[in-house]
Coordinates of C-alpha atoms and ligand atoms in Angstrom, one line a residue:
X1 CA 0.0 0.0 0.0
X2 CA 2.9 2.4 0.8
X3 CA 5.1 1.2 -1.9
X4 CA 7.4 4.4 -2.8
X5 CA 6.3 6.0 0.1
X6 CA 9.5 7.1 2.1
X7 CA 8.5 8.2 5.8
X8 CA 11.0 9.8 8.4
X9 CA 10.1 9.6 11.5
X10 CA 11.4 11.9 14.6
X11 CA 11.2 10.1 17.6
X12 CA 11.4 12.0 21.5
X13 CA 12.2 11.0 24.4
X14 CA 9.0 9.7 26.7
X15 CA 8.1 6.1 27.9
X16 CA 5.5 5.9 24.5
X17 CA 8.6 5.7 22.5
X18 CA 7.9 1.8 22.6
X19 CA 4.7 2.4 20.6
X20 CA 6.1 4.1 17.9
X21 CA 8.6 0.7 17.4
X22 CA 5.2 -0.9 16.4
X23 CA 4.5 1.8 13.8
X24 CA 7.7 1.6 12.4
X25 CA 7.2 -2.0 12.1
X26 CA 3.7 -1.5 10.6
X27 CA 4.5 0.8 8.1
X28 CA 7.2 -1.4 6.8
X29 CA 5.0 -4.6 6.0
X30 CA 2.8 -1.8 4.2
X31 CA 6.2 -1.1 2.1
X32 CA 6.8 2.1 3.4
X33 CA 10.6 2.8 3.2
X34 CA 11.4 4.6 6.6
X35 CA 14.2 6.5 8.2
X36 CA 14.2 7.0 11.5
X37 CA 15.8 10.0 14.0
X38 CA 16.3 10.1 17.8
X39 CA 17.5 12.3 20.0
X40 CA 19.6 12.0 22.7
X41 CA 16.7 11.4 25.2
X42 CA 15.0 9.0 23.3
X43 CA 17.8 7.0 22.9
X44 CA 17.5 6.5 26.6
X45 CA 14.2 4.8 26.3
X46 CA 14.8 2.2 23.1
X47 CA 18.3 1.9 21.4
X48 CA 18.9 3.2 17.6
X49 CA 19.6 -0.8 17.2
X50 CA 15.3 -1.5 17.6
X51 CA 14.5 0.8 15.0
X52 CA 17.7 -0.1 12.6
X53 CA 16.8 -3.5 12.7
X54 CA 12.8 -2.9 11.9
X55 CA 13.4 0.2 9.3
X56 CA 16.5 -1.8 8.0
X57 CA 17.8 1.9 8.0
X58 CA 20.6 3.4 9.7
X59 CA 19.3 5.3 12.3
X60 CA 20.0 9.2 12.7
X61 CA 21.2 10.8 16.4
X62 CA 24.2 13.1 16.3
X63 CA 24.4 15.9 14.1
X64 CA 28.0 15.4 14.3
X65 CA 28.7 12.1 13.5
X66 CA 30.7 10.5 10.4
X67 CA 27.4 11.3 7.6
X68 CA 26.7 7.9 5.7
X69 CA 26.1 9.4 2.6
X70 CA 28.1 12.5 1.5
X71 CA 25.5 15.0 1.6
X72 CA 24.2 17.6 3.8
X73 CA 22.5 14.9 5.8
X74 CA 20.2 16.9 7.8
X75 CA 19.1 18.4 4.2
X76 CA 19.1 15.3 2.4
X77 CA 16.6 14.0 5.2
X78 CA 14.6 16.8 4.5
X79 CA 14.2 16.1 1.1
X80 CA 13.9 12.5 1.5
X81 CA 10.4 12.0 2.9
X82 CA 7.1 11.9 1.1
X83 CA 5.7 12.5 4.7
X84 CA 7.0 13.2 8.4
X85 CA 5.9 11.9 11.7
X86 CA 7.1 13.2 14.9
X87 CA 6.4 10.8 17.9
X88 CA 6.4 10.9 20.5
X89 CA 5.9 14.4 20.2
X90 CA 6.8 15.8 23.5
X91 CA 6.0 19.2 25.0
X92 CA 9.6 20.0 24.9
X93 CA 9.8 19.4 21.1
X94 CA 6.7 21.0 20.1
X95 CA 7.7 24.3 22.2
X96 CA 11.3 24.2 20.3
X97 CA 9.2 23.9 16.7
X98 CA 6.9 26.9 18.0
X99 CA 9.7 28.9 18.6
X100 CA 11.9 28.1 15.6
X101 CA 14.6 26.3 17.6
X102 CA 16.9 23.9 16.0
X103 CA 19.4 22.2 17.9
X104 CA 19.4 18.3 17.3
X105 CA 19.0 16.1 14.4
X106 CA 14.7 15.6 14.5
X107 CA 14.1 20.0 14.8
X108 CA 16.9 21.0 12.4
X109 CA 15.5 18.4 10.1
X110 CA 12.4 19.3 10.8
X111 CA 12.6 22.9 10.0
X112 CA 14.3 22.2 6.8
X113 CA 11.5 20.3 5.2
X114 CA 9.1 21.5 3.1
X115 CA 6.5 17.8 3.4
X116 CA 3.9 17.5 5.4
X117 CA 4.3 16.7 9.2
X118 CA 2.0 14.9 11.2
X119 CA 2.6 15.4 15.0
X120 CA 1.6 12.8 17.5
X121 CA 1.9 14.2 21.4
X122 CA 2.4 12.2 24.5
X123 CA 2.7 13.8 27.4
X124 CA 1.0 14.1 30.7
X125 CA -2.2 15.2 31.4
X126 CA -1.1 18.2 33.4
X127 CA 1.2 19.4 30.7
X128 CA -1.2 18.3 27.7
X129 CA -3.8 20.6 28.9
X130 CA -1.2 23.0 30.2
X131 CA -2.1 26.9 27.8
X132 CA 0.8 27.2 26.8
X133 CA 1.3 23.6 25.2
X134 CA -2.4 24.2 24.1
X135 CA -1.4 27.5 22.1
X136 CA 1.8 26.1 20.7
X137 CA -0.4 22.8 19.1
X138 CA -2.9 26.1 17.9
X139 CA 0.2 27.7 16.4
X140 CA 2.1 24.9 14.6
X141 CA -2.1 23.8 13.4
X142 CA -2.1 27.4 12.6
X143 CA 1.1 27.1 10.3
X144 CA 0.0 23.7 8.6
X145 CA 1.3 21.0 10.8
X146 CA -1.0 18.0 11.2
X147 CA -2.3 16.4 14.4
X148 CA -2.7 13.5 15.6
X149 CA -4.4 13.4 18.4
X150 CA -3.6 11.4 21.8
X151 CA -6.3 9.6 23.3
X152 CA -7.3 9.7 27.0
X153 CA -6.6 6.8 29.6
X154 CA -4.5 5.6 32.9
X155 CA -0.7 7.5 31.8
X156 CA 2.9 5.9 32.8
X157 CA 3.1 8.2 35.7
X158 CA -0.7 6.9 37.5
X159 CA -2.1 9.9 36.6
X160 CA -5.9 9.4 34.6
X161 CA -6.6 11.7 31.6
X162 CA -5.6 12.9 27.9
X163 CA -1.9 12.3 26.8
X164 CA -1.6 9.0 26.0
X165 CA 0.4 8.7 22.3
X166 CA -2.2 7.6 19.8
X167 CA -2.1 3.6 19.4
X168 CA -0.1 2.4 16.1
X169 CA -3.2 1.7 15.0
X170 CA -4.5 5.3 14.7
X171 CA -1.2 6.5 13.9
X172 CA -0.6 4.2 10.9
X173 CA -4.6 4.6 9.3
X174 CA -4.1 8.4 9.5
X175 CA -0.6 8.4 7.7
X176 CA -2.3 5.8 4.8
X177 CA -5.2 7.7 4.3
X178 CA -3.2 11.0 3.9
X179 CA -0.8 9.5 1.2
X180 CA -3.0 7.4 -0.5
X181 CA -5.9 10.4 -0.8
X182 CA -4.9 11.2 -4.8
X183 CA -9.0 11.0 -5.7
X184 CA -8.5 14.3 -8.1
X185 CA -5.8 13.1 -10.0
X186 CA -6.3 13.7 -13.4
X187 CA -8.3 16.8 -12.8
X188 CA -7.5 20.0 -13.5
X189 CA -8.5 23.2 -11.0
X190 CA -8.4 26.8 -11.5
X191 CA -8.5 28.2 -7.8
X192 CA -8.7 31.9 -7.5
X193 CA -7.9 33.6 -3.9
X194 CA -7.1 37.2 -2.4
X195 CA -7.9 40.5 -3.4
X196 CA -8.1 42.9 -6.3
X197 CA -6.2 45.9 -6.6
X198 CA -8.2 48.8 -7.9
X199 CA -5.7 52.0 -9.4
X200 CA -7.1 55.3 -8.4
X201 CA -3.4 56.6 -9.4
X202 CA 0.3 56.0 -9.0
X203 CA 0.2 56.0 -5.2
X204 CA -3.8 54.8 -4.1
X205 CA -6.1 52.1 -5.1
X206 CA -9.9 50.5 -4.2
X207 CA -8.9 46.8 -2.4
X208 CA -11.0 44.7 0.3
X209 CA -9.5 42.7 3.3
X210 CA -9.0 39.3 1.7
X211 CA -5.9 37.5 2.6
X212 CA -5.5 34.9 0.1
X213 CA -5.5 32.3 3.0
X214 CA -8.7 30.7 1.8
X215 CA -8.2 30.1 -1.6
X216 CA -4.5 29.1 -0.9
X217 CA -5.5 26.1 1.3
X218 CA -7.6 25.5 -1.2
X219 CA -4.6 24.8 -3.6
X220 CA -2.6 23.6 -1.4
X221 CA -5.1 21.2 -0.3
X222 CA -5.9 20.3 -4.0
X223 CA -2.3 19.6 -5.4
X224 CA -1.9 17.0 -2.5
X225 CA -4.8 14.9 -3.7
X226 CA -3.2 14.6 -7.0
X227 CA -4.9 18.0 -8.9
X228 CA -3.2 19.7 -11.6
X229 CA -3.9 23.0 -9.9
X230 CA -3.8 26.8 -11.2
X231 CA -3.8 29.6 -8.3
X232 CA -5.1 33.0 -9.9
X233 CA -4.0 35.0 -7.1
X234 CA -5.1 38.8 -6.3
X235 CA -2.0 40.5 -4.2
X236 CA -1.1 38.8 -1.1
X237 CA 2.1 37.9 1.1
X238 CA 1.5 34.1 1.2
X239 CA 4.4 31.3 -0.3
X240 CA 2.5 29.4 -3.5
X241 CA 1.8 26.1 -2.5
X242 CA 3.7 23.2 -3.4
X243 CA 3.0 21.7 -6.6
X244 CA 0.7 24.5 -7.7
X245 CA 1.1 27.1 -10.7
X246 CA 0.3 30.3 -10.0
X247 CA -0.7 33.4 -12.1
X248 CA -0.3 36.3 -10.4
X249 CA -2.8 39.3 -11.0
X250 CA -3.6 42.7 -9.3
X251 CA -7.0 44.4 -11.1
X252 CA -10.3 42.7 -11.4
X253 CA -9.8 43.0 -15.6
X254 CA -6.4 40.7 -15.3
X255 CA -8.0 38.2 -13.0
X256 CA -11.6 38.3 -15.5
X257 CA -8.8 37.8 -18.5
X258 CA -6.7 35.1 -16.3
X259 CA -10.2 33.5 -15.4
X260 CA -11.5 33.5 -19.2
X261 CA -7.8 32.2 -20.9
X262 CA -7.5 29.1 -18.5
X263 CA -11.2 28.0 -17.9
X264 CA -12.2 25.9 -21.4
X265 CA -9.4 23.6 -19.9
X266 CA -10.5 23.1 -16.1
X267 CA -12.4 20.3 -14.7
X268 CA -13.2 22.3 -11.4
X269 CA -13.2 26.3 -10.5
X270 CA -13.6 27.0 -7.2
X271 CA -13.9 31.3 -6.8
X272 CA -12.5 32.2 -3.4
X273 CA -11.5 35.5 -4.7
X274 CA -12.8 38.9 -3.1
X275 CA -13.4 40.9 -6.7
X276 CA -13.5 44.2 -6.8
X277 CA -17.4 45.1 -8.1
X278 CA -16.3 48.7 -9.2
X279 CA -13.1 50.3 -10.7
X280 CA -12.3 53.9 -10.9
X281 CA -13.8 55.0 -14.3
X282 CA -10.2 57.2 -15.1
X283 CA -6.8 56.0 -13.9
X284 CA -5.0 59.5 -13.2
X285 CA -1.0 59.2 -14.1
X286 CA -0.7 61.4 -11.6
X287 CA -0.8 62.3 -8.3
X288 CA -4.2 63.1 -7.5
X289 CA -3.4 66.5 -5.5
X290 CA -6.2 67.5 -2.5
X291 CA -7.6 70.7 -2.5
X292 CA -10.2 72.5 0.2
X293 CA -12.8 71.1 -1.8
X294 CA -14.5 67.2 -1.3
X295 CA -13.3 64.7 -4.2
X296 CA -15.5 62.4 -5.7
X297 CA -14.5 59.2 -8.2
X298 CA -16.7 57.6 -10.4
X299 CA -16.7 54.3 -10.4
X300 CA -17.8 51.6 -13.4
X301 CA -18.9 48.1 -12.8
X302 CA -16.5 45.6 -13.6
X303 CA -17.0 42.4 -15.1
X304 CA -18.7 39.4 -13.1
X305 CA -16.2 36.7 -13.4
X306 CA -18.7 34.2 -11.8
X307 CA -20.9 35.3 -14.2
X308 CA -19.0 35.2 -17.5
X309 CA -17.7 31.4 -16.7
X310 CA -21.7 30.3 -16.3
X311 CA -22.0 31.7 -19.9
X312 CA -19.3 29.8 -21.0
X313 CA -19.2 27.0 -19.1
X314 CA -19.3 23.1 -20.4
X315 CA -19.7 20.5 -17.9
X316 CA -17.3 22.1 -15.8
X317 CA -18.2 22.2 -11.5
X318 CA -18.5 25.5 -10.7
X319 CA -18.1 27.0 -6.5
X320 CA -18.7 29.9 -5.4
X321 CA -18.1 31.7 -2.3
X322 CA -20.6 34.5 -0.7
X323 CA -19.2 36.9 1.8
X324 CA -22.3 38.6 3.3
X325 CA -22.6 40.7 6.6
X326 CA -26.9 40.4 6.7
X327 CA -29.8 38.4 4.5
X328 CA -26.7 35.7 4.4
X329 CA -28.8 32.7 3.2
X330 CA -31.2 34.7 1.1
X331 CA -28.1 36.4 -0.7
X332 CA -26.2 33.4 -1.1
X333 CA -29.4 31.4 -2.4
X334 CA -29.7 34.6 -5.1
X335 CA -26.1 34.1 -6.3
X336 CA -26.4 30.3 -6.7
X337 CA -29.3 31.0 -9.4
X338 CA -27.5 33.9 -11.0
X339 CA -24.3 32.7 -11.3
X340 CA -24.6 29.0 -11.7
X341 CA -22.8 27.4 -8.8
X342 CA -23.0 23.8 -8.3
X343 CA -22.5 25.0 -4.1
X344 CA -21.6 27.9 -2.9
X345 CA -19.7 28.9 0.7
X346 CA -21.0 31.5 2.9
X347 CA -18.9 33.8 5.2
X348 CA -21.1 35.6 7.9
X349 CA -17.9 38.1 8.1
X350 CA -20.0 39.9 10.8
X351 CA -19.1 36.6 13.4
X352 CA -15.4 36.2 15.1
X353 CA -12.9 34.2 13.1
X354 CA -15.0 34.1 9.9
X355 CA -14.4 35.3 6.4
X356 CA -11.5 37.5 5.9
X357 CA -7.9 37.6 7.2
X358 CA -8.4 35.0 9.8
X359 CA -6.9 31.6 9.8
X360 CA -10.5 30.3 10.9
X361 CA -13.6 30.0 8.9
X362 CA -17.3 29.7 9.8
X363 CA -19.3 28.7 7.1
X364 CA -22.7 27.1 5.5
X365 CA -22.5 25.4 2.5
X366 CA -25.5 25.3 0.5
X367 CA -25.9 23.5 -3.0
X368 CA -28.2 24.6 -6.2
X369 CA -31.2 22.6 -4.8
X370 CA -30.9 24.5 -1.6
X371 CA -29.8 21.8 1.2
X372 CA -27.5 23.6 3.6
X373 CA -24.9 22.2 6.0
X374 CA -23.6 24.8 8.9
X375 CA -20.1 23.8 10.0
X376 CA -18.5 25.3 13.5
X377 CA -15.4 27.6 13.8
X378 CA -12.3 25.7 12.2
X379 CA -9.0 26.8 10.3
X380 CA -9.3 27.0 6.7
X381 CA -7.1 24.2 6.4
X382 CA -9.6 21.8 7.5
X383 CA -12.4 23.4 5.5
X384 CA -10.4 23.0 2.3
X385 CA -10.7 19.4 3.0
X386 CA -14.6 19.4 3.2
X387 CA -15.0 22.0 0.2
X388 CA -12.9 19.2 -1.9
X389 CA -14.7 16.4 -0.9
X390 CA -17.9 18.2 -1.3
X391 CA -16.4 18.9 -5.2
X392 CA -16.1 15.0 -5.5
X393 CA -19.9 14.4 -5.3
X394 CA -20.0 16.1 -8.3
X395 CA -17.5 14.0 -10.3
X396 CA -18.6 11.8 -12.9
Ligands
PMT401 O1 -8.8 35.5 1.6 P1 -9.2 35.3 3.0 O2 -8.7 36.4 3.9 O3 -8.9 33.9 3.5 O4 -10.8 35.4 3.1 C1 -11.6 34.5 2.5 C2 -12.8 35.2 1.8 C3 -13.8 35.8 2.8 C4 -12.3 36.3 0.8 C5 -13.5 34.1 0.9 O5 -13.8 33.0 1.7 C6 -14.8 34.6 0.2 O6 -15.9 34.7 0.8 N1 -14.6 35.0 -1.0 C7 -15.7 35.7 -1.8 C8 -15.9 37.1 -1.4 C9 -16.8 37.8 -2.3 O7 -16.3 38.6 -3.0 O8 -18.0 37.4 -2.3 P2 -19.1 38.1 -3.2 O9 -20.4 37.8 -2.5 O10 -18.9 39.6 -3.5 O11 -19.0 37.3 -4.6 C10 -19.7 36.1 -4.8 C11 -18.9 35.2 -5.7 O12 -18.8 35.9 -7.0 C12 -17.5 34.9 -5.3 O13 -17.2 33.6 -5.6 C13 -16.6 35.9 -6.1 O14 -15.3 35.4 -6.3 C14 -17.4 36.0 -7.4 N2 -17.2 37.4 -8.0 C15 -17.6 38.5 -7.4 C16 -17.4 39.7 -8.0 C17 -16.9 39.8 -9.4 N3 -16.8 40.9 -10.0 N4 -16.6 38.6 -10.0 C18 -16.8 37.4 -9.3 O15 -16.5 36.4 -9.9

């Protein structure tokens, strides 16, 4: 099942450290190749000889020592893996990830990667639900590292409560699923995210408060599951996924133009981006200069990209997004009809961590025959997920 797949592991030290010997082992009879680090600590609970002999891999402590291949080994790790897995994940490590430290092997490697990283903690209780380990998990979540959550039960120290490390069980179904997830390979997605840039003159412009982050984990979210995926991005400050091409646009006209050139070929368009409705009928050259008197700027419609691709459209599945502040469902039902979504997401951007900026969503999805599904709070990560497989439905 995992044939191809190369997984690193990081392992820390606590007792669970025994566990994670049984998820090497399991992810080898899947075919997995694996290559395991320890650190110092770790060491102290199961010798580098355990894993060796399961991974049939050296095994990684010291920075320092002789490198068995002549590379930048901590870099060469980095690049190795298909997918990390850090476990036992221990407060210690996950506070040294928060706060960018790398001084061993597993956080130097760690840091260096640019694959996906699935965390497991173990840890006790008191320090588990201890804030600050609480906001670091938010943080590293925050910045795209996956969880895998512990489970609850009598610890090694007595105590009762969450912190136990996942079972290998858990741990191994979670990694699978995530590498063997490819169901839109094949298809092509045009994705389009952030704002538009509206020239008044050289130095001022019309723009709204979109981030990009929506449409982005969109993308990102997309190109892991095996999509050929084209970002048409509005202005932002975020890195372009992995694996995804991006076009890079400023006005509504270059992301309606963008939009029109790339569409006939897409399987899926998914329209995250905030348009600009209105442009400044005259772009001044220069500086507009104030005077005593008020200033007014006319403004002309621009076009409706939504709009344009239902015109053209083939069999392609069409989403929409709908950021509204009032008559949320009413509006979003009106823009389903007009502009031909197959679903459509709606924002309530008046309600904390929704809609723009934030790395949290809160959001309905309703499809073309009006059913509706409310979600709670999460981080646009995980509502990429649900938006995608909500796209697969729709797949012929
Ligand atoms: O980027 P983030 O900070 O992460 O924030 C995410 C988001 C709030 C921007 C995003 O989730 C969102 O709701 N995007 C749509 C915002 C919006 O412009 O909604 P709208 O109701 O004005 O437009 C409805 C739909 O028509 C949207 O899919 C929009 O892309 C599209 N549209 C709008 C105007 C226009 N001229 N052309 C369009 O295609």
């Amino acid at each position: 099942m995992l044939k191809g797949k190369h997984v690193v592991i990081g392992v820390t030290g606590g007792i669970a450290v025994y566990k994670v010997v049984d998820v090497v082992s399991r992810l080898k009879k899947l075919g997995a190749e694996i290559t395991v680090m320890m650190t110092k600590h770790a060491t102290e609970f199961v010798t580098p000889l355990t894993f060796r002999s399961l991974s049939l891999n050296y095994v990684v402590v010291d920075m320092f020592e002789e490198p068995k291949t002549w590379n930048v080994e901590h870099i060469e790790i980095a690049k190795r893996g298909d997918v990390f897995l850090l476990a036992p994940a221990t407060a210690n490590v996950i506070g040294k990830l928060v706060g960018g430290i790398a001084d061993d092997m597993v956080t130097t490697v760690l840091m260096a990667t640019k694959a996906p990283v699935f965390i497991a903690p173990a840890m006790n209780t008191g320090m588990y639900t201890n804030p600050v380990v609480q906001r670091n998990m938010l943080d590293l979540k925050t910045l795209g590292y996956h969880f895998i959550d512990p489970d609850a039960g009598r610890l090694a120290c007595g105590d009762e409560g969450m912190g136990k490390l996942a079972s290998p069980e858990r741990i191994v179904e979670t990694l699978v699923a995530f590498m063997s997830k490819q169901d839109f390979k094949d298809k092509k997605i045009l994705i389009t995210a952030g704002p538009t840039q509206e020239p008044i003159d050289p130095v001022r412009y019309i723009t709204n408060h979109s981030s990009g982050k929506m449409g982005y984990k969109l993308a990102e979210e997309a190109a892991r599951r095996g999509a050929e995926v084209i970002l048409v991005s509005g202005p932002t400050q975020l890195e372009i996924p992995t694996g995804v091409k991006r076009i890079s646009v400023t006005t509504a006209l270059e992301m309606y133009e963008a939009v029109m050139t790339q569409m006939d070929d897409m399987d899926i368009i998914i329209k995250a981006a905030a348009v600009a409705d209105y442009t400044p009928e005259h772009y001044s050259d220069r500086k507009v200069k104030k005077s005593n008197d008020d200033l007014s700027i006319p403004l002309k419609r621009t076009h409706d990209i939504a709009l344009a691709i239902n015109e053209r459209k083939k069999d392609q599945i069409v989403v929409g997004f709908a950021a509204e502040s009032h008559d949320h469902e009413k509006n979003a039902l009106g823009k389903i009809q007009r502009k031909g979504f197959d679903f459509i997401v709606l924002n309530d951007i008046s309600r904390e961590g929704a809609g723009f900026k934030s790395d949290t969503n809160i959001v309905t999805i309703i499809d073309s025959k009006g059913e509706q599904v409310s979600y709670d709070k999460m981080l646009k990560g995980e509502l990429a997920t649900i938006i995608l497989d909500k796209v697969t439905q729709y797949f012929k």
